[in-house]
Short mmCIF file of C-alpha atoms in Angstrom, two decimals:
data_model
loop_
_atom_site.label_atom_id
_atom_site.label_comp_id
_atom_site.label_asym_id
_atom_site.label_seq_id
_atom_site.Cartn_x
_atom_site.Cartn_y
_atom_site.Cartn_z
CA MET D 24 28.24 -25.70 19.94
CA ASP D 25 25.84 -22.76 21.32
CA ILE D 26 27.28 -19.66 21.02
CA SER D 27 25.49 -16.04 22.14
CA LEU D 28 25.43 -13.03 21.00
CA ARG D 29 26.29 -11.22 24.10
CA GLN D 30 29.39 -14.10 23.96
CA MET D 31 30.24 -12.67 20.77
CA ARG D 32 29.49 -9.26 21.63
CA SER D 33 32.13 -9.45 24.62
CA PHE D 34 34.98 -10.95 22.92
CA VAL D 35 34.95 -8.38 19.73
CA ALA D 36 35.19 -5.41 22.36
CA VAL D 37 37.87 -7.50 24.63
CA ALA D 38 39.48 -7.66 21.23
CA LYS D 39 39.17 -4.57 19.52
CA LEU D 40 40.22 -2.62 23.07
CA GLY D 41 42.33 -5.16 24.86
CA SER D 42 41.49 -4.91 28.14
CA PHE D 43 38.71 -6.56 30.21
CA THR D 44 38.23 -3.19 32.28
CA ARG D 45 37.73 -0.94 29.12
CA ALA D 46 35.46 -3.77 27.15
CA ALA D 47 33.02 -3.66 30.03
CA GLU D 48 32.39 -0.11 30.61
CA PHE D 49 32.37 0.41 26.76
CA LEU D 50 29.36 -2.42 26.89
CA HIS D 51 27.53 -1.74 30.62
CA VAL D 52 28.54 -4.38 32.09
CA SER D 53 30.90 -5.04 35.29
CA GLN D 54 33.78 -6.69 35.05
CA PRO D 55 33.19 -9.75 36.54
CA THR D 56 30.26 -10.17 33.87
CA LEU D 57 32.15 -9.50 31.64
CA THR D 58 35.02 -12.76 32.15
CA VAL D 59 32.61 -14.68 32.89
CA GLN D 60 30.88 -14.32 29.22
CA ILE D 61 34.67 -14.90 27.82
CA ARG D 62 34.92 -18.20 29.67
CA ARG D 63 31.72 -19.29 28.24
CA LEU D 64 32.56 -18.94 24.85
CA GLU D 65 36.17 -20.27 25.24
CA GLU D 66 34.48 -23.40 26.85
CA ALA D 67 32.12 -24.48 23.79
CA LEU D 68 34.68 -23.60 21.05
CA GLN D 69 37.13 -25.61 23.59
CA LEU D 70 39.64 -23.03 22.34
CA LYS D 71 41.71 -20.00 24.51
CA LEU D 72 40.92 -16.76 22.49
CA PHE D 73 43.12 -14.43 24.61
CA ASP D 74 46.84 -14.47 25.57
CA ARG D 75 46.32 -12.88 29.87
CA ASN D 76 49.33 -11.36 32.05
CA PRO D 77 48.47 -8.62 34.73
CA ARG D 78 50.40 -5.69 32.06
CA SER D 79 48.01 -6.14 28.28
CA VAL D 80 45.26 -8.10 27.13
CA ASN D 81 46.68 -10.22 23.75
CA LEU D 82 44.08 -12.22 20.98
CA THR D 83 45.92 -15.80 19.89
CA ARG D 84 46.39 -16.86 16.52
CA VAL D 85 42.59 -18.79 16.48
CA GLY D 86 41.79 -15.00 18.05
CA ARG D 87 42.66 -13.13 15.62
CA ASP D 88 41.11 -15.47 12.71
CA LEU D 89 37.90 -15.55 14.80
CA LEU D 90 37.88 -11.57 15.08
CA PRO D 91 36.59 -10.70 11.09
CA SER D 92 34.56 -13.59 11.25
CA PHE D 93 32.32 -12.14 13.99
CA GLU D 94 32.47 -8.69 13.29
CA ARG D 95 31.34 -9.21 10.22
CA THR D 96 28.43 -11.72 11.94
CA LEU D 97 27.06 -8.90 14.20
CA GLN D 98 27.22 -6.33 11.56
CA ASP D 99 24.65 -8.29 9.67
CA LEU D 100 22.76 -8.87 12.32
CA ASP D 101 23.22 -5.27 13.75
CA SER D 102 21.70 -3.98 9.92
CA VAL D 103 19.70 -6.66 10.41
CA LEU D 104 18.17 -5.29 12.95
CA LEU D 105 17.79 -1.90 12.01
CA ASP D 106 16.19 -2.45 8.74
CA VAL D 107 13.33 -4.58 11.02
CA LYS D 108 13.29 -1.22 13.22
CA HIS D 109 12.77 0.99 10.11
CA VAL D 110 9.36 -1.26 9.16
CA SER D 111 8.69 -1.70 12.78
CA THR D 112 8.13 2.10 12.66
CA ALA D 113 7.22 3.40 8.94
CA GLN D 114 9.98 4.63 7.98
CA LEU D 115 10.73 1.81 5.32
CA GLY D 116 8.92 -0.26 3.19
CA VAL D 117 6.89 -1.35 0.44
CA VAL D 118 2.46 -0.30 0.23
CA ARG D 119 1.27 -3.48 -1.66
CA ILE D 120 -2.08 -2.43 -3.60
CA ALA D 121 -4.60 -3.07 -6.02
CA ALA D 122 -7.15 -0.04 -7.04
CA LEU D 123 -9.18 0.54 -10.29
CA PRO D 124 -7.61 1.95 -12.83
CA SER D 125 -9.88 4.89 -12.26
CA PHE D 126 -9.00 5.57 -8.62
CA ALA D 127 -5.18 4.74 -9.75
CA ALA D 128 -4.79 7.17 -12.02
CA SER D 129 -7.04 10.04 -9.62
CA LEU D 130 -7.17 9.76 -5.68
CA LEU D 131 -3.96 7.36 -5.75
CA PRO D 132 -1.51 9.58 -7.35
CA ASP D 133 -1.42 12.88 -5.10
CA SER D 134 -2.20 10.40 -1.61
CA ILE D 135 0.49 8.81 -2.28
CA ARG D 136 2.91 11.75 -2.72
CA HIS D 137 1.48 13.27 0.15
CA PHE D 138 2.51 10.43 2.16
CA ARG D 139 5.97 10.10 0.72
CA LYS D 140 6.11 13.65 1.88
CA GLN D 141 6.43 12.32 5.35
CA ASN D 142 7.21 9.03 4.68
CA PRO D 143 9.80 9.43 2.50
CA GLY D 144 11.39 6.07 2.92
CA ALA D 145 7.67 3.90 1.64
CA SER D 146 7.85 2.58 -1.35
CA PHE D 147 4.33 1.53 -3.38
CA ALA D 148 3.60 -1.56 -5.92
CA VAL D 149 0.41 -0.87 -7.36
CA LYS D 150 -1.68 -3.39 -9.76
CA ASP D 151 -4.60 -1.58 -11.77
CA VAL D 152 -7.19 -3.90 -11.99
CA ILE D 153 -11.25 -4.67 -12.22
CA ALA D 154 -12.81 -4.22 -8.92
CA SER D 155 -13.16 -8.84 -8.79
CA ALA D 156 -9.28 -9.16 -9.21
CA VAL D 157 -8.98 -6.51 -6.64
CA LEU D 158 -11.13 -8.78 -4.46
CA GLY D 159 -9.23 -11.82 -5.51
CA LEU D 160 -5.16 -9.87 -5.10
CA VAL D 161 -6.32 -8.88 -1.44
CA ARG D 162 -8.36 -12.62 -0.68
CA SER D 163 -5.16 -14.33 -1.53
CA ASP D 164 -2.44 -11.86 0.61
CA GLU D 165 -1.02 -10.71 -2.73
CA VAL D 166 -1.23 -6.78 -2.03
CA ASP D 167 -2.52 -5.22 1.52
CA LEU D 168 -5.29 -2.93 0.58
CA GLY D 169 -7.30 -2.64 -1.97
CA LEU D 170 -9.49 0.38 -3.48
CA THR D 171 -12.41 -1.55 -5.18
CA GLY D 172 -16.20 0.53 -6.01
CA GLY D 173 -16.79 -3.63 -6.43
CA ASN D 174 -19.04 -5.51 -4.37
CA VAL D 175 -17.04 -6.56 -0.69
CA ASP D 176 -19.69 -8.41 2.04
CA PHE D 177 -17.82 -10.68 2.02
CA PRO D 178 -16.56 -12.49 5.52
CA ASP D 179 -12.92 -12.82 4.49
CA ILE D 180 -13.03 -8.66 3.88
CA GLU D 181 -12.51 -5.77 6.12
CA VAL D 182 -13.89 -2.26 5.33
CA LEU D 183 -11.49 0.04 6.48
CA PHE D 184 -12.98 2.85 5.33
CA ARG D 185 -16.10 4.23 2.42
CA ALA D 186 -16.53 6.79 0.37
CA SER D 187 -18.86 7.97 -2.42
CA ASP D 188 -18.15 8.56 -7.22
CA GLU D 189 -21.32 10.11 -9.15
CA ILE D 190 -21.26 8.95 -11.83
CA ARG D 191 -21.33 11.48 -14.83
CA VAL D 192 -23.02 11.50 -18.30
CA VAL D 193 -20.90 12.22 -20.90
CA TYR D 194 -21.15 13.37 -23.97
CA PRO D 195 -20.28 15.42 -27.45
CA LYS D 196 -20.89 19.24 -26.65
CA GLY D 197 -23.92 20.32 -28.33
CA HIS D 198 -25.73 17.15 -27.62
CA PRO D 199 -29.68 17.24 -27.17
CA ILE D 200 -28.95 15.71 -23.78
CA ASP D 201 -27.54 19.12 -23.14
CA ARG D 202 -31.78 21.31 -23.82
CA PHE D 203 -32.26 19.24 -20.37
CA SER D 204 -32.08 20.99 -16.36
CA ARG D 205 -32.68 18.31 -14.84
CA ILE D 206 -30.88 14.59 -16.74
CA THR D 207 -32.60 11.68 -15.25
CA ALA D 208 -31.74 8.12 -15.99
CA GLU D 209 -35.55 8.41 -18.22
CA ARG D 210 -33.65 11.32 -20.29
CA LEU D 211 -30.37 8.88 -20.64
CA ALA D 212 -32.64 6.14 -22.11
CA GLN D 213 -33.87 7.94 -24.42
CA PHE D 214 -30.14 8.74 -26.26
CA PRO D 215 -27.99 5.02 -27.37
CA ILE D 216 -25.26 4.58 -24.90
CA VAL D 217 -21.74 3.15 -24.58
CA MET D 218 -21.82 1.47 -21.70
CA MET D 219 -19.24 -0.26 -19.99
CA ASP D 220 -18.33 -4.04 -19.86
CA GLY D 221 -20.96 -5.66 -17.68
CA ARG D 222 -17.79 -7.17 -15.40
CA THR D 223 -16.43 -3.24 -14.46
CA SER D 224 -18.31 -1.79 -11.30
CA VAL D 225 -19.46 0.95 -13.22
CA ARG D 226 -21.55 -1.25 -15.24
CA ALA D 227 -22.42 -2.56 -12.40
CA VAL D 228 -23.66 0.38 -10.65
CA THR D 229 -25.08 1.79 -13.68
CA ASP D 230 -27.98 -1.58 -14.53
CA ASN D 231 -28.19 -0.93 -11.05
CA ALA D 232 -30.08 2.47 -11.02
CA PHE D 233 -31.46 1.63 -14.03
CA ARG D 234 -33.26 -0.68 -12.96
CA LYS D 235 -34.38 0.80 -9.91
CA ALA D 236 -36.63 3.09 -12.09
CA LYS D 237 -37.83 0.09 -14.21
CA LEU D 238 -35.62 0.76 -17.44
CA MET D 239 -33.64 -1.68 -19.45
CA PRO D 240 -31.59 0.81 -21.94
CA THR D 241 -29.59 -1.29 -24.40
CA PRO D 242 -25.85 -0.32 -24.80
CA VAL D 243 -25.12 0.42 -28.54
CA THR D 244 -21.71 -0.61 -27.53
CA GLU D 245 -19.39 -1.83 -24.71
CA THR D 246 -15.53 -1.46 -23.50
CA THR D 247 -13.12 -2.36 -21.26
CA GLN D 248 -10.97 0.51 -21.17
CA MET D 249 -12.46 4.36 -20.52
CA MET D 250 -10.45 6.24 -23.19
CA THR D 251 -12.17 3.65 -25.55
CA ALA D 252 -16.07 4.66 -24.64
CA LEU D 253 -15.01 8.64 -24.89
CA GLY D 254 -13.37 7.76 -27.75
CA MET D 255 -17.26 6.04 -29.94
CA VAL D 256 -18.87 9.06 -27.43
CA ARG D 257 -16.26 11.69 -29.52
CA ALA D 258 -17.01 9.95 -32.44
CA GLY D 259 -20.67 10.75 -31.88
CA ILE D 260 -21.94 6.77 -31.23
CA GLY D 261 -23.63 7.86 -28.43
CA ILE D 262 -22.52 8.61 -24.66
CA THR D 263 -21.72 6.92 -21.54
CA LEU D 264 -21.70 6.99 -18.17
CA LEU D 265 -18.43 7.48 -16.16
CA PRO D 266 -17.33 7.56 -12.36
CA ALA D 267 -16.54 11.33 -11.68
CA SER D 268 -13.07 9.98 -10.55
CA ALA D 269 -11.76 9.60 -14.13
CA ARG D 270 -9.38 11.73 -14.98
CA GLU D 271 -9.75 10.28 -19.21
CA ILE D 272 -12.75 12.83 -19.58
CA ALA D 273 -9.95 16.27 -18.48
CA ALA D 274 -8.30 14.63 -21.11
CA GLU D 275 -11.09 14.73 -24.01
CA PRO D 276 -11.37 19.11 -24.70
CA THR D 277 -14.48 18.44 -27.09
CA LEU D 278 -17.00 16.67 -24.07
CA ARG D 279 -18.69 17.65 -21.30
CA ALA D 280 -19.91 15.94 -18.30
CA ARG D 281 -22.76 16.51 -16.00
CA HIS D 282 -24.28 15.58 -12.75
CA ILE D 283 -27.25 12.49 -13.15
CA SER D 284 -30.30 13.54 -10.58
CA ASP D 285 -30.34 10.55 -8.92
CA PRO D 286 -28.94 9.15 -5.90
CA ASN D 287 -28.82 5.93 -7.62
CA PHE D 288 -26.23 6.95 -9.95
CA SER D 289 -22.94 6.85 -6.98
CA ARG D 290 -20.41 4.08 -6.83
CA PRO D 291 -19.34 3.13 -3.34
CA VAL D 292 -15.54 3.31 -2.98
CA TRP D 293 -14.19 0.73 -1.15
CA LEU D 294 -10.46 0.74 1.15
CA ILE D 295 -10.49 -3.20 2.41
CA LYS D 296 -8.32 -5.78 3.98
CA ARG D 297 -8.22 -8.68 4.31
CA LYS D 298 -10.03 -9.65 7.08
CA ASN D 299 -7.59 -11.34 10.53
CA ARG D 300 -4.49 -10.34 8.81
CA THR D 301 -2.07 -7.82 10.23
CA LEU D 302 -1.49 -4.82 7.88
CA PRO D 303 2.57 -4.61 7.66
CA PRO D 304 3.69 -0.49 9.51
CA LEU D 305 3.63 1.36 6.61
CA SER D 306 0.20 -0.04 4.62
CA LYS D 307 -1.40 0.28 7.72
CA ALA D 308 0.01 3.22 7.88
CA PHE D 309 -1.44 4.27 4.49
CA ALA D 310 -4.78 2.85 5.31
CA ASP D 311 -4.58 5.36 7.80
CA HIS D 312 -3.96 8.40 5.38
CA LEU D 313 -6.34 7.31 2.78
CA SER D 314 -8.84 6.92 5.91
CA ARG D 315 -7.56 11.02 7.41
CA GLU D 316 -8.23 12.37 3.69
CA ARG D 317 -11.72 11.29 4.23
CA VAL D 318 -11.65 10.52 0.53
CA SER D 319 -14.37 12.34 -2.39
CA PHE D 320 -14.74 12.50 -5.68
CA LEU D 321 -17.18 14.65 -6.28
CA LYS D 322 -16.97 17.62 -8.80
CA ARG D 323 -18.96 20.47 -9.94
CA ASP D 324 -19.36 20.66 -12.98
CA ASP D 325 -17.58 21.35 -16.03
#
């Protein structure tokens, strides 16, 4: 049985308006065209749907039984098509993004708030994970976008934009390091350091910076969470090295964060997607929004 949407719409229009002439005008087709659509529908169903005479058009009993089902089908389809239109025009949908925890807590909230002012139908699924997990989620198509500071030089990854996130030294007020007008890798290596876990992008950057300075400081302790590192610093165990984007620093009023006079203490920030994958319209719009903002994590010293 081959029934077209045009035939269904023609049937419903004639049934509701009670006239081929008015239905043809409503559908913006000629009356002969409408008559052909109804005849083909009746032939496909092998049923008579209308009783016609020169003065009126009335549904048969079978036609009356079919009308509610055809109306529901067309309403459901129109609803689906409207949803698809909203998605295609970036008016509605879910942006799936994986981000480093420091970015998820610092950059994303404000960016999402600004974006939703223009796109109130947008919702977000944010996965705050370490750099290697960001990459894995993008590669497996579990998220549309990734905001990371790790290595992204892979053939299946496309970089949408790049920014930078300066690494700061964090220490208690009154710490001896504060007496130096410039803080270098050599100055940092003089003190016990609370390092981030070796799997984090922050650790990769700091290890590389010390290596280029031909230094190999030994961590006094290692932590996975930035708040844990700050707790260690507050307790006087050592200084730590955290990105300027980390809002956790502001939560510790007894600590200071200062610039390091070494360009190697800077973490690249990448917005990435899987190569050769078309982004959903809303995710593409959010990626463009982030790119236009040209995110910078550089801040003044406290």
